[in-house]
Structures are given as structure tokens and as C-alpha cells.
mmCIF file of C-alpha atoms in Angstrom:
data_model
loop_
_atom_site.group_PDB
_atom_site.id
_atom_site.type_symbol
_atom_site.label_atom_id
_atom_site.label_comp_id
_atom_site.label_asym_id
_atom_site.label_seq_id
_atom_site.Cartn_x
_atom_site.Cartn_y
_atom_site.Cartn_z
ATOM 1 C CA UNK Q 55 -31.880 -10.524 4.374
ATOM 2 C CA UNK Q 56 -28.150 -9.556 4.530
ATOM 3 C CA UNK Q 57 -26.874 -6.156 3.051
ATOM 4 C CA UNK Q 58 -24.836 -5.960 -0.119
ATOM 5 C CA UNK Q 59 -23.129 -3.557 -2.041
ATOM 6 C CA UNK Q 60 -20.412 -3.368 -4.766
ATOM 7 C CA UNK Q 61 -17.357 -1.378 -4.403
ATOM 8 C CA UNK Q 62 -14.010 -0.871 -6.200
ATOM 9 C CA UNK Q 63 -10.812 -2.037 -4.180
ATOM 10 C CA UNK Q 64 -7.353 -2.583 -4.033
ATOM 11 C CA UNK Q 65 -6.112 -6.161 -2.467
ATOM 12 C CA UNK Q 66 -3.420 -5.270 0.572
ATOM 13 C CA UNK Q 67 -2.664 -8.527 1.630
ATOM 14 C CA UNK Q 68 -4.363 -12.020 2.710
ATOM 15 C CA UNK Q 69 -3.921 -14.829 5.147
ATOM 16 C CA UNK Q 70 -5.175 -18.408 5.697
ATOM 17 C CA UNK Q 71 -8.343 -18.877 7.577
ATOM 18 C CA UNK Q 72 -9.930 -22.050 8.463
ATOM 19 C CA UNK Q 73 -9.035 -24.912 5.591
ATOM 20 C CA UNK Q 74 -10.258 -23.707 2.610
ATOM 21 C CA UNK Q 75 -10.826 -19.871 3.295
ATOM 22 C CA UNK Q 76 -8.944 -16.968 3.761
ATOM 23 C CA UNK Q 77 -9.290 -13.355 5.302
ATOM 24 C CA UNK Q 78 -8.654 -10.266 3.164
ATOM 25 C CA UNK Q 79 -7.501 -6.669 3.823
ATOM 26 C CA UNK Q 80 -8.421 -4.438 1.050
ATOM 27 C CA UNK Q 81 -8.733 -0.774 0.730
ATOM 28 C CA UNK Q 82 -11.894 0.214 -1.005
ATOM 29 C CA UNK Q 83 -13.507 3.341 -2.359
ATOM 30 C CA UNK Q 84 -16.463 3.146 -0.781
ATOM 31 C CA UNK Q 85 -15.628 1.805 2.557
ATOM 32 C CA UNK Q 86 -11.744 2.676 3.113
ATOM 33 C CA UNK Q 87 -9.997 -0.273 4.586
ATOM 34 C CA UNK Q 88 -12.198 -3.493 5.070
ATOM 35 C CA UNK Q 89 -11.712 -6.944 6.306
ATOM 36 C CA UNK Q 90 -13.311 -9.444 4.133
ATOM 37 C CA UNK Q 91 -13.595 -13.676 4.242
ATOM 38 C CA UNK Q 92 -13.648 -15.460 0.840
ATOM 39 C CA UNK Q 93 -15.018 -18.866 1.330
ATOM 40 C CA UNK Q 94 -13.959 -21.571 0.024
ATOM 41 C CA UNK Q 95 -11.542 -20.275 -2.168
ATOM 42 C CA UNK Q 96 -8.488 -22.401 -1.357
ATOM 43 C CA UNK Q 97 -10.401 -25.226 -3.101
ATOM 44 C CA UNK Q 98 -9.497 -26.438 -6.124
ATOM 45 C CA UNK Q 99 -10.897 -24.831 -9.371
ATOM 46 C CA UNK Q 100 -12.656 -22.090 -6.835
ATOM 47 C CA UNK Q 101 -14.169 -19.224 -8.985
ATOM 48 C CA UNK Q 102 -12.395 -16.476 -7.260
ATOM 49 C CA UNK Q 103 -8.980 -18.059 -6.981
ATOM 50 C CA UNK Q 104 -6.070 -15.917 -8.812
ATOM 51 C CA UNK Q 105 -8.837 -12.880 -8.551
ATOM 52 C CA UNK Q 106 -8.032 -11.791 -5.177
ATOM 53 C CA UNK Q 107 -4.151 -11.950 -5.611
ATOM 54 C CA UNK Q 108 -2.065 -8.936 -3.834
ATOM 55 C CA UNK Q 109 -1.815 -5.143 -5.357
ATOM 56 C CA UNK Q 110 -4.702 -6.290 -7.545
ATOM 57 C CA UNK Q 111 -7.947 -4.088 -8.186
ATOM 58 C CA UNK Q 112 -10.952 -5.439 -8.136
ATOM 59 C CA UNK Q 113 -14.524 -4.762 -8.167
ATOM 60 C CA UNK Q 114 -15.738 -6.316 -5.513
ATOM 61 C CA UNK Q 115 -19.438 -7.935 -4.166
ATOM 62 C CA UNK Q 116 -19.490 -7.591 -0.707
ATOM 63 C CA UNK Q 117 -22.031 -9.441 1.653
ATOM 64 C CA UNK Q 118 -22.250 -7.421 5.295
ATOM 65 C CA UNK Q 119 -22.241 -10.301 8.116
ATOM 66 C CA UNK Q 120 -22.302 -9.545 11.686
ATOM 67 C CA UNK Q 121 -18.790 -9.046 12.485
ATOM 68 C CA UNK Q 122 -16.947 -8.366 8.868
ATOM 69 C CA UNK Q 123 -17.952 -8.532 5.056
ATOM 70 C CA UNK Q 124 -17.902 -11.955 3.133
ATOM 71 C CA UNK Q 125 -16.494 -11.703 -0.359
ATOM 72 C CA UNK Q 126 -19.492 -12.998 -3.071
ATOM 73 C CA UNK Q 127 -17.608 -11.846 -6.171
ATOM 74 C CA UNK Q 128 -14.815 -10.535 -7.555
ATOM 75 C CA UNK Q 129 -13.470 -8.890 -11.110
ATOM 76 C CA UNK Q 130 -10.014 -8.216 -11.918
ATOM 77 C CA UNK Q 131 -9.898 -4.505 -12.919
ATOM 78 C CA UNK Q 132 -5.896 -4.162 -13.113
ATOM 79 C CA UNK Q 133 -3.627 -6.504 -12.166
ATOM 80 C CA UNK Q 134 -0.048 -4.577 -12.422
ATOM 81 C CA UNK Q 135 1.740 -7.741 -13.811
ATOM 82 C CA UNK Q 136 5.501 -6.059 -14.048
ATOM 83 C CA UNK Q 137 5.362 -5.870 -10.419
ATOM 84 C CA UNK Q 138 5.183 -9.559 -9.974
ATOM 85 C CA UNK Q 139 7.993 -10.490 -12.784
ATOM 86 C CA UNK Q 140 10.895 -8.307 -11.102
ATOM 87 C CA UNK Q 141 11.882 -8.698 -7.667
ATOM 88 C CA UNK Q 142 12.727 -4.902 -6.914
ATOM 89 C CA UNK Q 143 9.529 -4.125 -7.995
ATOM 90 C CA UNK Q 144 7.273 -6.628 -6.155
ATOM 91 C CA UNK Q 145 9.632 -6.049 -2.807
ATOM 92 C CA UNK Q 146 8.574 -2.210 -3.449
ATOM 93 C CA UNK Q 147 4.982 -2.682 -3.628
ATOM 94 C CA UNK Q 148 5.040 -5.083 -0.926
ATOM 95 C CA UNK Q 149 6.645 -2.219 1.269
ATOM 96 C CA UNK Q 150 4.028 0.527 -0.075
ATOM 97 C CA UNK Q 151 1.385 -1.753 0.894
ATOM 98 C CA UNK Q 152 2.852 -2.913 4.249
ATOM 99 C CA UNK Q 153 3.291 0.979 5.597
ATOM 100 C CA UNK Q 154 -0.290 1.879 3.740
ATOM 101 C CA UNK Q 155 -1.976 -0.708 5.651
ATOM 102 C CA UNK Q 156 -0.422 -0.100 9.349
ATOM 103 C CA UNK Q 157 -0.708 3.774 9.010
ATOM 104 C CA UNK Q 158 -4.534 3.595 7.761
ATOM 105 C CA UNK Q 159 -7.584 3.009 9.752
ATOM 106 C CA UNK Q 160 -10.568 1.057 9.478
ATOM 107 C CA UNK Q 161 -13.673 2.180 7.859
ATOM 108 C CA UNK Q 162 -12.538 5.707 6.573
ATOM 109 C CA UNK Q 163 -12.702 5.990 3.270
ATOM 110 C CA UNK Q 164 -10.503 8.798 1.659
ATOM 111 C CA UNK Q 165 -10.554 9.001 -2.296
ATOM 112 C CA UNK Q 166 -7.116 10.906 -1.857
ATOM 113 C CA UNK Q 167 -5.137 7.795 -0.278
ATOM 114 C CA UNK Q 168 -6.909 5.530 -2.941
ATOM 115 C CA UNK Q 169 -5.700 7.388 -5.764
ATOM 116 C CA UNK Q 170 -2.367 7.819 -4.130
ATOM 117 C CA UNK Q 171 -2.117 4.176 -3.730
ATOM 118 C CA UNK Q 172 -3.313 3.132 -7.088
ATOM 119 C CA UNK Q 173 -0.871 5.686 -8.530
ATOM 120 C CA UNK Q 174 1.817 4.516 -6.945
ATOM 121 C CA UNK Q 175 1.464 0.771 -8.160
ATOM 122 C CA UNK Q 176 0.641 2.073 -11.974
ATOM 123 C CA UNK Q 177 4.063 3.956 -11.447
ATOM 124 C CA UNK Q 178 5.750 0.582 -10.043
ATOM 125 C CA UNK Q 179 4.409 -1.557 -12.690
ATOM 126 C CA UNK Q 180 5.419 0.697 -15.799
ATOM 127 C CA UNK Q 181 8.274 2.767 -14.849
ATOM 128 C CA UNK Q 182 11.729 1.491 -14.313
ATOM 129 C CA UNK Q 183 12.399 0.976 -10.259
ATOM 130 C CA UNK Q 184 13.716 3.934 -8.020
ATOM 131 C CA UNK Q 185 13.638 3.907 -4.404
ATOM 132 C CA UNK Q 186 13.170 7.683 -4.133
ATOM 133 C CA UNK Q 187 9.567 7.029 -5.756
ATOM 134 C CA UNK Q 188 8.928 4.619 -2.897
ATOM 135 C CA UNK Q 189 10.625 7.014 -0.071
ATOM 136 C CA UNK Q 190 8.184 9.837 -1.661
ATOM 137 C CA UNK Q 191 5.188 7.834 -1.831
ATOM 138 C CA UNK Q 192 5.482 7.279 2.094
ATOM 139 C CA UNK Q 193 6.310 11.268 2.589
ATOM 140 C CA UNK Q 194 3.159 11.826 0.381
ATOM 141 C CA UNK Q 195 1.340 9.155 2.593
ATOM 142 C CA UNK Q 196 2.062 10.493 5.860
ATOM 143 C CA UNK Q 197 1.313 14.196 4.920
ATOM 144 C CA UNK Q 198 -1.756 12.997 3.550
ATOM 145 C CA UNK Q 199 -2.595 11.752 6.904
ATOM 146 C CA UNK Q 200 -2.223 14.625 8.488
ATOM 147 C CA UNK Q 201 1.799 14.505 10.097
ATOM 148 C CA UNK Q 202 4.569 16.221 9.391
ATOM 149 C CA UNK Q 203 8.114 14.912 8.590
ATOM 150 C CA UNK Q 204 9.819 17.603 8.353
ATOM 151 C CA UNK Q 205 11.225 17.613 11.919
ATOM 152 C CA UNK Q 206 12.864 14.283 11.046
ATOM 153 C CA UNK Q 207 16.166 16.068 9.051
ATOM 154 C CA UNK Q 208 18.182 18.755 10.353
ATOM 155 C CA UNK Q 209 19.928 20.264 7.180
ATOM 156 C CA UNK Q 210 18.032 22.927 5.288
ATOM 157 C CA UNK Q 211 18.699 21.239 2.031
ATOM 158 C CA UNK Q 212 16.869 18.174 3.159
ATOM 159 C CA UNK Q 213 13.941 19.539 4.624
ATOM 160 C CA UNK Q 214 13.783 21.150 1.198
ATOM 161 C CA UNK Q 215 13.811 17.884 -0.664
ATOM 162 C CA UNK Q 216 11.356 16.425 1.586
ATOM 163 C CA UNK Q 217 9.180 19.139 1.331
ATOM 164 C CA UNK Q 218 9.612 18.633 -2.431
ATOM 165 C CA UNK Q 219 9.126 14.994 -2.537
ATOM 166 C CA UNK Q 220 5.654 15.311 -0.630
ATOM 167 C CA UNK Q 221 4.088 17.519 -3.678
ATOM 168 C CA UNK Q 222 5.903 16.348 -6.756
ATOM 169 C CA UNK Q 223 4.527 13.707 -9.570
ATOM 170 C CA UNK Q 224 6.452 10.564 -9.657
ATOM 171 C CA UNK Q 225 7.696 11.619 -13.006
ATOM 172 C CA UNK Q 226 9.580 14.549 -11.413
ATOM 173 C CA UNK Q 227 10.744 12.014 -8.746
ATOM 174 C CA UNK Q 228 12.094 9.480 -11.138
ATOM 175 C CA UNK Q 229 14.321 12.192 -12.778
ATOM 176 C CA UNK Q 230 16.230 13.497 -9.625
ATOM 177 C CA UNK Q 231 19.732 12.437 -8.404
ATOM 178 C CA UNK Q 232 20.612 12.876 -4.885
ATOM 179 C CA UNK Q 233 23.883 12.526 -2.926
ATOM 180 C CA UNK Q 234 24.634 9.637 -0.746
ATOM 181 C CA UNK Q 235 24.600 12.247 2.054
ATOM 182 C CA UNK Q 236 20.905 13.328 1.291
ATOM 183 C CA UNK Q 237 19.579 9.992 0.698
ATOM 184 C CA UNK Q 238 20.954 8.964 3.729
ATOM 185 C CA UNK Q 239 19.438 11.754 5.849
ATOM 186 C CA UNK Q 240 15.809 11.412 4.418
ATOM 187 C CA UNK Q 241 15.915 7.900 4.616
ATOM 188 C CA UNK Q 242 16.718 7.402 8.131
ATOM 189 C CA UNK Q 243 14.246 10.369 8.950
ATOM 190 C CA UNK Q 244 11.566 8.458 7.308
ATOM 191 C CA UNK Q 245 12.495 5.150 8.943
ATOM 192 C CA UNK Q 246 12.495 6.093 12.569
ATOM 193 C CA UNK Q 247 9.521 8.475 12.192
ATOM 194 C CA UNK Q 248 7.667 4.953 10.887
ATOM 195 C CA UNK Q 249 9.511 3.136 13.674
ATOM 196 C CA UNK Q 250 8.335 5.508 16.585
ATOM 197 C CA UNK Q 251 5.135 6.004 15.242
ATOM 198 C CA UNK Q 252 4.295 2.029 14.398
ATOM 199 C CA UNK Q 253 6.244 0.601 17.765
ATOM 200 C CA UNK Q 254 8.531 -1.731 15.560
ATOM 201 C CA UNK Q 255 10.088 -2.064 12.149
ATOM 202 C CA UNK Q 256 8.515 -2.203 8.630
ATOM 203 C CA UNK Q 257 8.937 -5.937 8.058
ATOM 204 C CA UNK Q 258 9.406 -5.900 4.314
ATOM 205 C CA UNK Q 259 11.724 -3.074 4.804
ATOM 206 C CA UNK Q 260 14.640 -5.454 4.657
ATOM 207 C CA UNK Q 261 13.901 -6.464 1.302
ATOM 208 C CA UNK Q 262 14.361 -2.990 -0.200
ATOM 209 C CA UNK Q 263 16.872 -2.568 -2.858
#
């Protein structure tokens, strides 16, 4: 008998698989990042159609197969509707999810990472769009993964801001106003670090406002 389990997860992305199926990547509380197939989800009136959408937090019923999981069922817990209604929010969420997906490893659960992603999507859904919040998310994520970004900027004042972004709550980050020179230094430092670590650009970065 196939092993089955329930866990909560956030949909990172999906792609078509075969004729009527999809292959999903999700970050779950119990298993970390996992790949899972949803069979028949592209058929008309499929039960899971509209449930497993990007950024949604869902309660998952997973069935373990030989190589990866199959999704036996899912119930939406949080959908973040405002993200899909405003282009700037959507592009920001797309960027955050892509960076999260590319920096995290599969099958390494981390509750702190899950909560960071969830809180970021919640903030993007409820608060006015802020590019500094998006930058702060990357700084927080990189720090939680055990890497250091401080060497990516030179001026002491930029180092101070970067260190602050790693720990400050989004409520405070939202209020911060930076001059153009400081913003450019921080943005370019993070961009170059991601490029060097990943080996190429973050594709969704081009759509950020």
C-alpha cells in the first residue's frame, strides 16, 4: 500500500505534464520543498482545478510514489487574492517565489523558511507595494540559509542598512525611505550575489517595478 500523508504547503509553481496532468513544486511544513504530480487536473471540471494555484497555501493529501509524490487532494487555506489583482504585487510575489525556489534544496524542511515565505506573501497581499520589502525578503532569506551579503556593498552606511533589512519587520521596512545612491548600491549588491550564486539572472526580476 502506498504511503500517504497530510501536510500544509505553499504552491511555488507548476508546469504541464503529459496531456491532462501537472507537475507541481511546493514548499511544505513537514517535508520542505517537494515535487508532486496532480493527475487529471487539466480536465474540465477536475476537482483540484482552481485549488492548486501559484502562491496559494493549501492543506495537501500526498501519496508517495517511487520517484515523487502524487497529490490526492488539496484544500485552500489562504489564497492571497490582492496579489493577483495588481501587477506590481503579482510580479513581486513571482520574484520572491522564484528566488525562494532556486535557493532552497528539496526535502529539507525548515519552519522558519516556511514562515518567512508565508509572511512575505501575506504582506504583499495586504500592504501597499514596496520594492524595499522585496529586497528585504531576499536579504532575510539569504541570511536564514546561512550566507552573508554584507560583502556585496562597500560603504559603511550601506552595510548598516543591509544588516537592518535582515532583521527588521516588514512594518518598519515599509516606512524606510532611501536615497537613490543607497538603493542602487543595495539592489546591485543583492542582484550580483544572486547572479554569481545561481549562475544566471532571476528571470522574473525584469518585471519588478
